PDB file of C-alpha atoms in Angstrom:
ATOM      1  CA  MET A   1     112.650  80.653 116.219  1.00 58.00           C
ATOM      2  CA  ILE A   2     110.290  79.095 114.389  1.00 65.00           C
ATOM      3  CA  VAL A   3     108.281  82.179 112.588  1.00 59.00           C
ATOM      4  CA  GLN A   4     105.152  81.745 111.118  1.00 68.00           C
ATOM      5  CA  PRO A   5     102.876  82.913 108.718  1.00 70.00           C
ATOM      6  CA  LEU A   6     100.603  85.287 109.487  1.00 75.00           C
ATOM      7  CA  GLU A   7      96.628  84.516 109.438  1.00 89.00           C
ATOM      8  CA  PRO A   8      95.415  85.884 105.885  1.00 89.00           C
ATOM      9  CA  HIS A   9      92.828  88.289 107.210  1.00 91.00           C
ATOM     10  CA  ARG A  10      95.242  89.815 109.397  1.00 93.00           C
ATOM     11  CA  LEU A  11      97.440  89.619 106.925  1.00 93.00           C
ATOM     12  CA  LEU A  12      95.474  91.416 104.749  1.00 94.00           C
ATOM     13  CA  VAL A  13      94.630  94.165 106.756  1.00 94.00           C
ATOM     14  CA  PHE A  14      98.410  94.986 107.456  1.00 96.00           C
ATOM     15  CA  ALA A  15      99.073  94.524 103.801  1.00 96.00           C
ATOM     16  CA  ASN A  16      96.295  97.454 103.279  1.00 97.00           C
ATOM     17  CA  LEU A  17      97.591  98.951 106.244  1.00 97.00           C
ATOM     18  CA  THR A  18     100.906  98.770 104.004  1.00 98.00           C
ATOM     19  CA  MET A  19      99.716 100.607 101.254  1.00 98.00           C
ATOM     20  CA  LEU A  20      97.681 103.465 102.903  1.00 98.00           C
ATOM     21  CA  VAL A  21     101.327 104.272 104.663  1.00 98.00           C
ATOM     22  CA  GLY A  22     103.198 103.702 101.042  1.00 98.00           C
ATOM     23  CA  LEU A  23     100.623 105.937  99.355  1.00 98.00           C
ATOM     24  CA  VAL A  24     101.120 108.879 102.477  1.00 98.00           C
ATOM     25  CA  LEU A  25     104.646 109.471 101.888  1.00 98.00           C
ATOM     26  CA  LEU A  26     103.998 109.112  98.219  1.00 98.00           C
ATOM     27  CA  LEU A  27     101.958 112.308  98.997  1.00 98.00           C
ATOM     28  CA  LEU A  28     104.527 113.949 101.897  1.00 97.00           C
ATOM     29  CA  GLY A  29     107.085 113.691  99.109  1.00 97.00           C
ATOM     30  CA  ILE A  30     105.927 115.413  96.723  1.00 97.00           C
ATOM     31  CA  ALA A  31     104.938 117.896  99.348  1.00 97.00           C
ATOM     32  CA  GLY A  32     108.401 117.872 100.363  1.00 96.00           C
ATOM     33  CA  ALA A  33     110.275 117.658  97.415  1.00 96.00           C
ATOM     34  CA  TYR A  34     108.421 120.130  94.500  1.00 96.00           C
ATOM     35  CA  VAL A  35     105.806 121.418  96.516  1.00 95.00           C
ATOM     36  CA  LEU A  36     107.743 122.860  99.481  1.00 94.00           C
ATOM     37  CA  ASP A  37     110.572 122.216  98.328  1.00 92.00           C
ATOM     38  CA  ARG A  38     112.021 126.571  98.173  1.00 94.00           C
ATOM     39  CA  GLN A  39     110.744 126.539 102.220  1.00 95.00           C
ATOM     40  CA  LEU A  40     112.472 123.385 103.375  1.00 94.00           C
ATOM     41  CA  THR A  41     116.397 123.045 104.112  1.00 95.00           C
ATOM     42  CA  LEU A  42     118.733 120.295 101.879  1.00 96.00           C
ATOM     43  CA  GLY A  43     118.430 117.916 104.018  1.00 96.00           C
ATOM     44  CA  LEU A  44     114.271 117.207 103.800  1.00 96.00           C
ATOM     45  CA  VAL A  45     114.348 117.988 100.728  1.00 96.00           C
ATOM     46  CA  VAL A  46     117.275 115.434  99.917  1.00 97.00           C
ATOM     47  CA  ALA A  47     114.494 113.005 102.005  1.00 97.00           C
ATOM     48  CA  SER A  48     111.703 114.226 100.424  1.00 97.00           C
ATOM     49  CA  HIS A  49     112.720 112.785  97.318  1.00 97.00           C
ATOM     50  CA  ALA A  50     114.169 109.528  99.016  1.00 97.00           C
ATOM     51  CA  LEU A  51     110.138 109.100 100.174  1.00 97.00           C
ATOM     52  CA  VAL A  52     109.119 109.867  96.291  1.00 97.00           C
ATOM     53  CA  ILE A  53     110.594 106.193  96.134  1.00 97.00           C
ATOM     54  CA  LEU A  54     109.804 103.746  98.778  1.00 97.00           C
ATOM     55  CA  GLY A  55     106.107 105.708  99.574  1.00 97.00           C
ATOM     56  CA  PRO A  56     105.172 103.593  96.240  1.00 97.00           C
ATOM     57  CA  THR A  57     107.801 100.153  97.249  1.00 98.00           C
ATOM     58  CA  ALA A  58     105.484 100.071 100.431  1.00 98.00           C
ATOM     59  CA  VAL A  59     102.569 100.668  98.404  1.00 98.00           C
ATOM     60  CA  LYS A  60     104.002  97.771  95.910  1.00 98.00           C
ATOM     61  CA  VAL A  61     104.827  95.305  98.304  1.00 97.00           C
ATOM     62  CA  GLY A  62     101.866  95.946 100.207  1.00 97.00           C
ATOM     63  CA  TYR A  63     100.223  95.035  96.854  1.00 97.00           C
ATOM     64  CA  VAL A  64     101.654  91.332  96.491  1.00 97.00           C
ATOM     65  CA  MET A  65     100.846  91.074 100.202  1.00 95.00           C
ATOM     66  CA  ARG A  66      97.129  92.105  99.404  1.00 95.00           C
ATOM     67  CA  LEU A  67      97.501  89.480  96.634  1.00 95.00           C
ATOM     68  CA  ALA A  68      99.094  86.861  99.090  1.00 93.00           C
ATOM     69  CA  ALA A  69      95.855  86.681 101.230  1.00 93.00           C
ATOM     70  CA  GLN A  70      93.915  86.938  99.266  1.00 93.00           C
ATOM     71  CA  ARG A  71      94.299  83.885  97.383  1.00 92.00           C
ATOM     72  CA  GLN A  72      94.897  82.327 101.122  1.00 90.00           C
ATOM     73  CA  ILE A  73      91.322  82.933 101.835  1.00 89.00           C
ATOM     74  CA  GLY A  74      90.018  82.521  98.155  1.00 86.00           C
ATOM     75  CA  LEU A  75      88.800  85.883  96.931  1.00 72.00           C
ATOM     76  CA  SER A  76      91.248  85.457  94.076  1.00 57.00           C
ATOM     77  CA  THR A  77      90.775  83.627  90.612  1.00 49.00           C
TER      78      THR A  77
END
């Protein structure tokens, strides 16, 4: 199976969506790990701490994809 790269504009939309999802994951993680930690079970607190790591990772991956898409389109210098 041959994998073809995404068209640059679709990659840009996907990158923006990835960054947005990463931000939401980060905010949910912060809320669960540090604000609502006394109301949640231990498993949910651990999962919230994982989201604090996974959220920024998704933001960074989305940002790199955004830079690649912008470079293909010719928007960045």
